[in-house]
CSV table of C-alpha atoms in Angstrom, one decimal:
chain,number,residue,atom,x,y,z
A,29,MET,CA,142.9,39.8,144.5
A,30,HIS,CA,139.9,40.4,146.8
A,31,ILE,CA,136.8,42.3,145.5
A,32,ARG,CA,134.7,44.1,148.0
A,33,PRO,CA,131.1,42.8,148.5
A,34,ALA,CA,129.6,46.2,147.4
A,35,LEU,CA,131.5,46.2,144.1
A,36,THR,CA,130.5,42.5,143.4
A,37,ALA,CA,126.8,43.5,143.9
A,38,ALA,CA,127.1,46.4,141.5
A,39,LEU,CA,128.7,44.2,138.8
A,40,LEU,CA,125.9,41.6,139.1
A,41,ALA,CA,123.3,44.3,138.7
A,42,VAL,CA,124.9,45.5,135.5
A,43,VAL,CA,125.0,42.0,134.1
A,44,ALA,CA,121.3,41.4,135.0
A,45,LEU,CA,120.3,44.7,133.2
A,46,GLY,CA,122.2,43.7,130.1
A,47,THR,CA,120.5,40.3,130.0
A,48,ALA,CA,117.0,41.8,130.5
A,49,ALA,CA,117.5,44.2,127.6
A,50,CYS,CA,118.2,41.2,125.2
A,51,ASP,CA,115.2,39.1,126.4
A,52,PRO,CA,112.0,39.4,124.2
A,53,GLU,CA,109.8,38.6,127.2
A,54,SER,CA,111.2,41.7,129.0
A,55,ALA,CA,110.2,43.9,126.1
A,56,GLY,CA,106.5,43.3,126.4
A,57,GLY,CA,106.0,39.5,126.6
A,58,ASP,CA,106.4,36.7,124.1
A,59,ALA,CA,107.5,38.2,120.7
A,60,SER,CA,105.1,35.9,118.9
A,61,ALA,CA,102.2,37.5,120.8
A,62,GLN,CA,102.9,40.8,119.2
A,63,GLY,CA,102.2,39.4,115.7
A,64,PRO,CA,104.1,40.0,112.5
A,65,ALA,CA,104.5,43.5,111.0
A,66,ALA,CA,101.5,44.6,109.1
A,67,SER,CA,101.6,43.9,105.4
A,68,ALA,CA,99.4,45.0,102.5
A,69,PRO,CA,96.3,42.8,102.0
A,70,ALA,CA,96.7,40.2,99.3
A,71,ALA,CA,95.2,41.2,96.0
A,72,PRO,CA,92.1,39.0,95.0
A,73,THR,CA,92.8,36.3,92.5
A,74,GLY,CA,90.8,35.4,89.5
A,75,SER,CA,88.1,37.3,87.6
A,76,PRO,CA,84.8,38.4,89.1
A,77,SER,CA,83.1,35.4,87.6
A,78,ALA,CA,85.4,33.0,89.4
A,79,ALA,CA,83.3,33.4,92.5
A,80,ARG,CA,80.4,31.7,90.7
A,81,PRO,CA,80.0,28.0,90.0
A,82,SER,CA,81.2,27.0,86.6
A,83,GLY,CA,78.6,26.6,84.0
A,84,LYS,CA,76.4,29.4,85.4
A,85,ALA,CA,76.0,32.8,84.0
A,86,SER,CA,78.8,35.1,85.1
A,87,ALA,CA,76.3,37.6,86.2
A,88,PRO,CA,72.6,37.6,86.4
A,89,ALA,CA,71.4,38.5,83.0
A,90,GLY,CA,69.6,41.8,83.4
A,91,THR,CA,72.7,43.2,84.9
A,92,ALA,CA,75.5,44.5,82.8
A,93,SER,CA,78.0,41.9,81.7
A,94,ALA,CA,81.6,42.1,83.0
A,95,THR,CA,84.0,44.0,80.7
A,96,ALA,CA,87.5,42.8,79.8
A,97,GLU,CA,88.8,44.8,82.8
A,98,GLY,CA,86.5,42.9,85.1
A,99,LYS,CA,84.3,45.9,85.8
A,100,ARG,CA,80.6,46.1,85.1
A,101,PRO,CA,79.4,49.2,83.2
A,102,ASP,CA,76.9,51.4,84.8
A,103,CYS,CA,73.4,49.9,84.8
A,104,LYS,CA,71.7,52.9,83.3
A,105,THR,CA,74.3,53.3,80.7
A,106,TYR,CA,74.2,49.6,79.8
A,107,PHE,CA,70.4,49.5,79.4
A,108,ALA,CA,70.3,52.8,77.5
A,109,SER,CA,71.8,50.8,74.6
A,110,HIS,CA,70.4,47.3,75.4
A,111,LYS,CA,66.8,46.6,74.7
A,112,VAL,CA,64.8,44.0,76.7
A,113,ILE,CA,61.5,42.5,75.7
A,114,HIS,CA,59.1,40.1,77.4
A,115,VAL,CA,58.1,37.4,74.9
A,116,THR,CA,54.4,36.3,75.0
A,117,ALA,CA,54.0,34.4,71.8
A,118,LEU,CA,56.1,33.2,68.8
A,119,ASP,CA,55.3,31.8,65.4
A,120,GLN,CA,58.3,29.7,64.7
A,121,ALA,CA,57.6,29.1,61.0
A,122,SER,CA,57.6,32.9,60.2
A,123,GLY,CA,59.9,33.9,63.0
A,124,LYS,CA,57.3,36.4,64.3
A,125,ILE,CA,57.5,37.3,68.0
A,126,THR,CA,54.9,39.1,70.0
A,127,ALA,CA,56.3,40.8,73.0
A,128,ASN,CA,55.9,43.5,75.7
A,129,ASN,CA,58.5,46.2,75.8
A,130,VAL,CA,60.4,46.3,79.0
A,131,ALA,CA,62.0,49.2,80.9
A,132,ALA,CA,65.0,48.6,83.1
A,133,ASN,CA,64.7,50.1,86.6
A,134,CYS,CA,68.3,50.3,88.0
A,135,THR,CA,68.5,50.4,91.8
A,136,ASP,CA,71.1,49.9,94.5
A,137,ASN,CA,69.7,46.3,94.9
A,138,GLY,CA,70.0,45.4,91.3
A,139,VAL,CA,68.0,45.9,88.1
A,140,PHE,CA,64.2,45.3,87.9
A,141,PHE,CA,62.2,45.0,84.7
A,142,ASN,CA,58.9,46.9,84.3
A,143,THR,CA,56.8,45.3,81.6
A,144,ALA,CA,54.6,47.6,79.5
A,145,ASN,CA,51.0,46.6,78.8
A,146,THR,CA,51.4,47.3,75.1
A,147,THR,CA,52.7,44.7,72.7
A,148,THR,CA,55.0,44.9,69.8
A,149,SER,CA,55.7,42.5,66.9
A,150,TYR,CA,59.2,41.6,65.8
A,151,THR,CA,60.7,39.3,63.2
A,152,VAL,CA,63.7,37.1,64.0
A,153,SER,CA,66.3,36.7,61.3
A,154,PRO,CA,67.0,33.1,60.4
A,155,GLU,CA,70.7,33.8,61.1
A,156,ALA,CA,70.0,35.4,64.5
A,157,SER,CA,71.8,34.0,67.5
A,158,VAL,CA,69.4,32.6,70.1
A,159,THR,CA,70.9,32.2,73.6
A,160,VAL,CA,68.8,30.5,76.3
A,161,TYR,CA,69.2,28.9,79.8
A,162,HIS,CA,68.7,25.3,79.1
A,163,ASN,CA,68.9,23.8,82.6
A,164,GLN,CA,68.4,24.8,86.3
A,165,ASP,CA,72.2,25.5,86.6
A,166,MET,CA,71.5,28.5,84.3
A,167,GLU,CA,73.9,27.2,81.7
A,168,LEU,CA,73.7,29.1,78.5
A,169,LYS,CA,73.3,27.5,75.1
A,170,THR,CA,73.6,29.5,71.8
A,171,VAL,CA,72.3,28.4,68.4
A,172,THR,CA,71.1,30.2,65.3
A,173,ALA,CA,67.4,30.6,64.8
A,174,LYS,CA,67.4,28.3,61.8
A,175,SER,CA,69.4,25.5,63.4
A,176,GLY,CA,67.6,25.3,66.8
A,177,THR,CA,66.1,22.0,67.9
A,178,ALA,CA,62.9,21.2,69.8
A,179,ALA,CA,64.7,22.0,73.1
A,180,ASP,CA,66.6,25.2,72.2
A,181,GLY,CA,66.6,28.2,69.9
A,182,LEU,CA,63.2,29.6,68.9
A,183,ALA,CA,61.4,26.4,69.9
A,184,HIS,CA,62.6,26.9,73.5
A,185,VAL,CA,61.5,30.6,73.4
A,186,LYS,CA,58.1,29.6,72.1
A,187,THR,CA,57.4,26.8,74.6
A,188,CYS,CA,58.4,28.9,77.5
A,189,ALA,CA,56.4,32.0,76.3
A,190,GLU,CA,53.2,30.0,75.6
A,191,THR,CA,53.3,27.8,78.7
A,192,PRO,CA,52.1,29.1,82.1
A,193,HIS,CA,55.2,27.9,83.7
A,194,LEU,CA,55.4,30.7,86.2
A,195,THR,CA,52.2,29.6,87.8
A,196,ASP,CA,52.2,25.9,87.0
A,197,PHE,CA,55.7,24.5,86.4
A,198,ASP,CA,54.3,21.0,85.7
A,199,LYS,CA,52.8,22.3,82.4
A,200,LEU,CA,56.3,22.3,80.9
A,201,PRO,CA,57.6,19.4,78.9
A,202,ALA,CA,60.0,17.0,80.7
A,203,GLY,CA,63.5,18.4,80.7
A,204,TYR,CA,62.5,22.0,80.0
A,205,PHE,CA,63.7,24.9,82.1
A,206,CYS,CA,62.2,28.4,81.6
A,207,ASN,CA,63.0,31.6,83.5
A,208,GLN,CA,61.1,34.8,83.1
A,209,ASP,CA,60.6,35.0,79.3
A,210,MET,CA,62.8,38.1,79.2
A,211,TYR,CA,65.3,38.6,76.4
A,212,GLU,CA,67.9,41.1,75.5
A,213,ILE,CA,67.7,41.8,71.8
A,214,THR,CA,69.6,43.6,69.0
A,215,VAL,CA,68.0,44.6,65.8
A,216,ASN,CA,69.3,45.8,62.4
A,217,ALA,CA,68.3,48.9,60.5
A,218,GLN,CA,65.1,47.2,59.4
A,219,GLY,CA,64.1,46.4,62.9
A,220,VAL,CA,64.7,42.6,62.4
A,221,ILE,CA,66.1,40.8,65.5
A,222,THR,CA,69.7,39.7,65.0
A,223,SER,CA,70.3,38.3,68.5
A,224,LEU,CA,68.0,37.2,71.3
A,225,LYS,CA,69.5,36.4,74.7
A,226,GLU,CA,67.6,35.2,77.7
A,227,THR,CA,67.9,37.4,80.7
A,228,TYR,CA,66.2,38.0,84.1
A,229,SER,CA,65.8,40.8,86.6
A,230,SER,CA,67.3,40.8,90.2
């Protein structure tokens, strides 16, 4: 059977159109160039403290600590119930601390401590927990006031408070690390300190 040239041309055109419709390149170029379909962003893994090197404080002391849900409480709310003092002297034998009261100034850039010019005396319970940064990696160490050694506990608080380390670091004993002499404290009904934790402002 003979097929006319015009009919042959029409059939070839139909085949060509069908082939083009199935070719990814004819629908806007290489399919891989269009990218995969959008997907929801991956949820972050780990707790907020995972972004910090191990051994360091999970958050700058002076800022509210992370809660179990991984969220920090509001700065003003936190410091409304957390007292901060600036220690200037300490009699280790009696547990007497001389300190300036500190007001927390919460800003968008963090918390800043304003130290008052007036001083207040406190007594530290022998059973009080004393938490200090004991090296430049800001690693925390906690002991009781009565069990502290020459390098931690109340001895650490005393050495840092009574040494001009902020202006002359070399005045510190070898191996000592001091920060800003700021401490969060809790007191009992008699006003005796039951916990002392080193902290610092932003």
